[in-house]
CSV table of C-alpha atoms and ligand atoms in Angstrom, one decimal:
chain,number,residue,atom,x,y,z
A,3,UNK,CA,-6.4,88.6,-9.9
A,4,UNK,CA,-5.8,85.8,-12.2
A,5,UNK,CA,-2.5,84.6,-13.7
A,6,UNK,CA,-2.5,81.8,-16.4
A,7,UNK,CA,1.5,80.5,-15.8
A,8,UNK,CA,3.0,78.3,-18.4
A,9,UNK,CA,6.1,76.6,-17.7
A,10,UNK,CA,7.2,72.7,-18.2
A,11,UNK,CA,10.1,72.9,-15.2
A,12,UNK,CA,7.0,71.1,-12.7
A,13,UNK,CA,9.1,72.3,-9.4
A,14,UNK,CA,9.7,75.9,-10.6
A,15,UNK,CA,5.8,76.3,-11.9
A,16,UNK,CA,4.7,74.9,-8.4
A,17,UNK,CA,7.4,77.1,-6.2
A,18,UNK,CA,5.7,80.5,-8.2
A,19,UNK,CA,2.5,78.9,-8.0
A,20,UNK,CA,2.8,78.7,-4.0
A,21,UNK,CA,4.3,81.9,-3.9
A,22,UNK,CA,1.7,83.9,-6.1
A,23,UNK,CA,-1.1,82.6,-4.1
A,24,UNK,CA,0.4,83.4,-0.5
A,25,UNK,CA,0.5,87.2,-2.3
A,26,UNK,CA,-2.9,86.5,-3.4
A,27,UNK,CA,-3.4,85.6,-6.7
A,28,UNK,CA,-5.2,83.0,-8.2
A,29,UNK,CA,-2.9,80.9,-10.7
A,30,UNK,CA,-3.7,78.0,-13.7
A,31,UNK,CA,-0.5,76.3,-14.3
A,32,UNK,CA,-0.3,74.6,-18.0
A,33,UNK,CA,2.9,72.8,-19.2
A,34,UNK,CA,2.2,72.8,-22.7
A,35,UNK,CA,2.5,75.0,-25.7
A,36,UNK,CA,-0.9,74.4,-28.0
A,37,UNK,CA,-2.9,73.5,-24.6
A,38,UNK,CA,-1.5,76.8,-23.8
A,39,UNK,CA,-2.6,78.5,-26.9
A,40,UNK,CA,-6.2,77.3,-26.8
A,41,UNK,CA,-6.9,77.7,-23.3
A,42,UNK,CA,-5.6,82.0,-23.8
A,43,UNK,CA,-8.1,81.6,-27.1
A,44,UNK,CA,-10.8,79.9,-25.4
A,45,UNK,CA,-11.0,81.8,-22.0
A,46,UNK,CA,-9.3,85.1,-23.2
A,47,UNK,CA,-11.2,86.6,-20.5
A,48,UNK,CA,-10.5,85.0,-17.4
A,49,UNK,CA,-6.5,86.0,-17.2
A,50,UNK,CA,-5.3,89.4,-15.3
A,51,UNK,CA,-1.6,88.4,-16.7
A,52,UNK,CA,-0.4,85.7,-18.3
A,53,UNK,CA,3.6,84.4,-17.2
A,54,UNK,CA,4.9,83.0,-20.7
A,55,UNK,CA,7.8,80.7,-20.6
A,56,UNK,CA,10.0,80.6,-23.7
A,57,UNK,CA,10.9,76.9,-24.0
A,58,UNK,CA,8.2,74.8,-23.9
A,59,UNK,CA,6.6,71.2,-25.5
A,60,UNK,CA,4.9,71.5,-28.5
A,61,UNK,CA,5.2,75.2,-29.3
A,62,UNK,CA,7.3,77.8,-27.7
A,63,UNK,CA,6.9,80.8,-25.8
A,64,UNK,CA,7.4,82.9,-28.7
A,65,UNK,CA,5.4,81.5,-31.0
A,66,UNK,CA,2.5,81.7,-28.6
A,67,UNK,CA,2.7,85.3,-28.1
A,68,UNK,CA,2.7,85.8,-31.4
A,69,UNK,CA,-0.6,84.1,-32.3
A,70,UNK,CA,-2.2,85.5,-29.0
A,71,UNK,CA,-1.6,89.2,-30.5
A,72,UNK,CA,-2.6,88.1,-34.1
A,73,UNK,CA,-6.0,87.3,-32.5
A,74,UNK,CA,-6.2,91.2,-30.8
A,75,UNK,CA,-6.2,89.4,-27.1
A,76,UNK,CA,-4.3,92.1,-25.2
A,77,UNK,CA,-4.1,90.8,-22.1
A,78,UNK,CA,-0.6,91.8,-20.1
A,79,UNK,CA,2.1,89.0,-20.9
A,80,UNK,CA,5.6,88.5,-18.8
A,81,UNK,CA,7.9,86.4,-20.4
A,82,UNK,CA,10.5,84.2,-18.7
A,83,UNK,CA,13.6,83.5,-20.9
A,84,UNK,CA,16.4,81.7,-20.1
A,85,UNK,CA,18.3,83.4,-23.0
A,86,UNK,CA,19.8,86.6,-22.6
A,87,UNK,CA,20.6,87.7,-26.0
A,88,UNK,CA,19.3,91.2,-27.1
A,89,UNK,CA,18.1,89.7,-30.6
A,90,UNK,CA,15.5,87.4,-28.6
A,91,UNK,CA,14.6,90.0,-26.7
A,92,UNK,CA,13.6,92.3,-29.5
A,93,UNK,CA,12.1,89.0,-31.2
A,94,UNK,CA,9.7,88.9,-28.2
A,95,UNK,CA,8.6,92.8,-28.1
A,96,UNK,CA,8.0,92.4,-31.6
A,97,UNK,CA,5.9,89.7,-31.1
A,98,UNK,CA,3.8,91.5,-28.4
A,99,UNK,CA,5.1,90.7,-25.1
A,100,UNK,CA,5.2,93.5,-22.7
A,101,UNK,CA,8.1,92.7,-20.3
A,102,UNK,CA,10.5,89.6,-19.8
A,103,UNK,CA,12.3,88.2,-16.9
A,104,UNK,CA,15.9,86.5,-17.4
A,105,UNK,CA,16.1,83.2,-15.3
A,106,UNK,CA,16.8,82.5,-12.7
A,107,UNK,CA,15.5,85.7,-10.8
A,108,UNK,CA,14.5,86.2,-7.6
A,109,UNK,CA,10.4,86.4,-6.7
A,110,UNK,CA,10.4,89.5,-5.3
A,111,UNK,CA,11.6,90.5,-8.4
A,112,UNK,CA,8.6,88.6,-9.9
A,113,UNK,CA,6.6,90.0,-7.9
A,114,UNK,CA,7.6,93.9,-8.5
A,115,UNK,CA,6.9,93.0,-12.2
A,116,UNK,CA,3.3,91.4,-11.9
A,117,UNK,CA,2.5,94.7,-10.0
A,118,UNK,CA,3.8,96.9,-12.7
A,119,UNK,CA,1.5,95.1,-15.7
A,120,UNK,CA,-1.3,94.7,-13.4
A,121,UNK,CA,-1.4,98.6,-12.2
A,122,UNK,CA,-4.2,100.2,-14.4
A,123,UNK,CA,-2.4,103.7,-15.2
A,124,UNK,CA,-4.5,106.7,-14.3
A,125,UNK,CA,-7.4,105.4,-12.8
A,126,UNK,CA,-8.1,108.7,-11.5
A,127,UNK,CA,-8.2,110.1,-14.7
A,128,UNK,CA,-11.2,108.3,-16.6
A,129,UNK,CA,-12.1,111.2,-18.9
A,130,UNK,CA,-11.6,110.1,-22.4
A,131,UNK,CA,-9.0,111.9,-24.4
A,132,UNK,CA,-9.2,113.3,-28.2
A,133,UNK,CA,-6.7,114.0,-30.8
A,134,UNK,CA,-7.7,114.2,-33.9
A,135,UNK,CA,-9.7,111.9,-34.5
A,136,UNK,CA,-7.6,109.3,-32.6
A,137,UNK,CA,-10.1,108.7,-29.1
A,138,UNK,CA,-8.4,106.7,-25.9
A,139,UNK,CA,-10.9,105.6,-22.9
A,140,UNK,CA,-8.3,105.1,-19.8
A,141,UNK,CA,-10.5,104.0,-17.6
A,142,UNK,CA,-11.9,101.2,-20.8
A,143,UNK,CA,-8.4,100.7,-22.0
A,144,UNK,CA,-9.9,101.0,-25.4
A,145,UNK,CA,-8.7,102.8,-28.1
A,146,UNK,CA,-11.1,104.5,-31.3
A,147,UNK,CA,-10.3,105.5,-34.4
A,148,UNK,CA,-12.6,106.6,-37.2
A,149,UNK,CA,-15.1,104.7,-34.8
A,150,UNK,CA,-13.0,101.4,-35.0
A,151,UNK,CA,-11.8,100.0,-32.1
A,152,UNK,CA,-7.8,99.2,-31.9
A,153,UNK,CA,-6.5,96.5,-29.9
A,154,UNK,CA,-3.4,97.8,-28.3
A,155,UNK,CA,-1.5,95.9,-26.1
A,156,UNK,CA,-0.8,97.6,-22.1
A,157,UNK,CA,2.4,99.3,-23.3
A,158,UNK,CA,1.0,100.4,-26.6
A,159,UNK,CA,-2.1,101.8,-24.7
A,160,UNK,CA,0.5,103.1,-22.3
A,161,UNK,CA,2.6,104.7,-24.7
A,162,UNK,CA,-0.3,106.0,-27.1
A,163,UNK,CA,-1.9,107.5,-23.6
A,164,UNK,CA,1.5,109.4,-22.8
A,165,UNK,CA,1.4,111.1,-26.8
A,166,UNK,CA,-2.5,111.9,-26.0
A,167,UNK,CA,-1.6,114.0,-23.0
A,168,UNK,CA,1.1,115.6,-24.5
A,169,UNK,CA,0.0,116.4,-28.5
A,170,UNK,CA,2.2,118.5,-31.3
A,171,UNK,CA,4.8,118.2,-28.9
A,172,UNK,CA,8.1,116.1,-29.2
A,173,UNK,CA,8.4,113.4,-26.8
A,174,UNK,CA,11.9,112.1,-26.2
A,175,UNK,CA,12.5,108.7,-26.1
A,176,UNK,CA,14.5,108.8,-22.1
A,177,UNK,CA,10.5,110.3,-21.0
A,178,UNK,CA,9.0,107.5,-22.3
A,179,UNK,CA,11.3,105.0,-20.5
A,180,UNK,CA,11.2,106.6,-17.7
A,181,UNK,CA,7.3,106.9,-17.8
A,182,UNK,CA,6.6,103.1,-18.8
A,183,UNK,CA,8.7,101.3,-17.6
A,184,UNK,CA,9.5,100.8,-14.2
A,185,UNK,CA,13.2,98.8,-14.5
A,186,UNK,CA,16.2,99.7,-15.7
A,187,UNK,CA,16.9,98.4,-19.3
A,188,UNK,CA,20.5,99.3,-19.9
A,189,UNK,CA,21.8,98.2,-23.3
A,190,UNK,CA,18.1,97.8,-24.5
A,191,UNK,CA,17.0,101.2,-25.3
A,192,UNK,CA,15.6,100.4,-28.6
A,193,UNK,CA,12.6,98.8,-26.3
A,194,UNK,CA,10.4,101.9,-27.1
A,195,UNK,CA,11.1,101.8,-30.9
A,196,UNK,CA,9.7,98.5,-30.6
A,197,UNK,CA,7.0,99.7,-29.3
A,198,UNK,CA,6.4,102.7,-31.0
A,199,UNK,CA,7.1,100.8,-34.2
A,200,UNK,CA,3.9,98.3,-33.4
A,201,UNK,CA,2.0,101.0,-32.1
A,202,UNK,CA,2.2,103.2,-35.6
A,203,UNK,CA,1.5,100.3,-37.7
A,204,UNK,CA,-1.8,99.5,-35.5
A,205,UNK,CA,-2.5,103.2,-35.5
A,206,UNK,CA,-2.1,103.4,-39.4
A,207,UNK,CA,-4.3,100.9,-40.9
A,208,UNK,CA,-7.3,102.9,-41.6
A,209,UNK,CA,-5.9,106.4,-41.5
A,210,UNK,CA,-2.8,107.8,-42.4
A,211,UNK,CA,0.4,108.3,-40.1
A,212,UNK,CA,0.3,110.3,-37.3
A,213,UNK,CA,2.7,109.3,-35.2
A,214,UNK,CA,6.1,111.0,-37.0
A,215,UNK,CA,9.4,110.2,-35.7
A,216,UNK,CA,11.7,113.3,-34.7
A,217,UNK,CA,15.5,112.5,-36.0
A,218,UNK,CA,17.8,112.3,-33.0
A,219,UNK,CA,15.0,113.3,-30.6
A,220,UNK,CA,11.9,111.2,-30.2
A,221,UNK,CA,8.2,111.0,-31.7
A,222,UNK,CA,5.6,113.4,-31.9
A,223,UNK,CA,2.3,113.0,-32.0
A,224,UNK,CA,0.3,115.2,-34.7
A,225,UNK,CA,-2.9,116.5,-34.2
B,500,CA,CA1,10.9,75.6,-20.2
């Protein structure tokens, strides 16, 4: 497993850096922005998960999550912030980040996160699943529809996965927190809005709406 980790604070990127590797992963540490931002658009390939700070020389966090989704790399990103305000928070989701850490935190803590992005739901369910003429690939992580492919990031694909098994039916939004995310987000439960929000637009750019949104209740996905 290969982590890119960007962060400027030199002793805090080296302490991870240590501690990641004694769990076993291999880890690229780059203090910059940009040189952030072209070495995700060079070697999109070669990162597991990348750990996003938010403040950072030359261009921040946010900016670089942004431009990473805009180019349909959907490779599992953890943000560190050291701002705790919800509207950042929902800035970042927006932008395509799947999970953030407040600083400081603990690495254990760290650690229980990496393991949640990096866990490949249902690997021992590969068969592909059909609705409509939406088609999802678990064991690909790719997504069809109308025989494009749609780039979903790992909690869109989660969250699109989790309609698939469960079609015409309403899902509520407590079953999907409870179902993707592994930590408890109290006072953030507009997280899978967010989500749901990004995931219908994707979804909808060839073909018309199917993901319809319950009043009070959830989302259901039609067939
Ligand atoms: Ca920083």
């Amino acid at each position: 497993m290969k982590i890119l980790l960007v962060e400027d604070e030199q002793k805090l990127a080296e302490a991870l850096q240590k501690g990641l590797a004694h769990e076993g992963y291999t880890v690229d540490i780059i203090s910059d922005g940009k040189k952030a931002l072209s070495r995700i658009s060079l070697h999109r390939s070669d990162y597991d998960v990348i750990i996003l700070d938010l403040m950072l020389p030359s261009m921040d966090g946010l900016e670089i999550c942004k431009q990473v989704r805009e180019m349909n790399i959907t490779v599992p990103i953890l943000v560190l912030t050291a701002r705790a305000e919800t509207d950042t928070k929902v800035q970042l989701l927006l932008a395509g980040a799947d999970d953030y850490l407040v600083k400081p935190f603990s690495f254990a803590e760290l650690n229980a996160r990496l393991q949640a992005l990096l866990r490949r739901p249902n690997e021992s369910l590969p068969e592909k699943l059909t609705v409509g003429d939406i088609e999802l690939n678990p064991a690909e992580r790719k997504v069809m529809r109308e025989g494009r492919e749609i780039p979903l990031t790992l909690k869109e694909f989660g969250l699109l996965e989790y309609f698939m098994r469960h079609p015409n039916q309403v899902v509520n939004r407590e079953d999907l927190l409870s179902h993707l995310w592994d930590f408890n987000y109290v006072g953030f439960s507009n997280v899978v809005d967010v989500h749901v929000k990004n995931l219908r637009r994707k979804l909808s750019n060839d073909g018309g709406n199917v993901l319809e949104t319950v009043r009070g209740v959830g989302y259901r996905l039609a067939e």
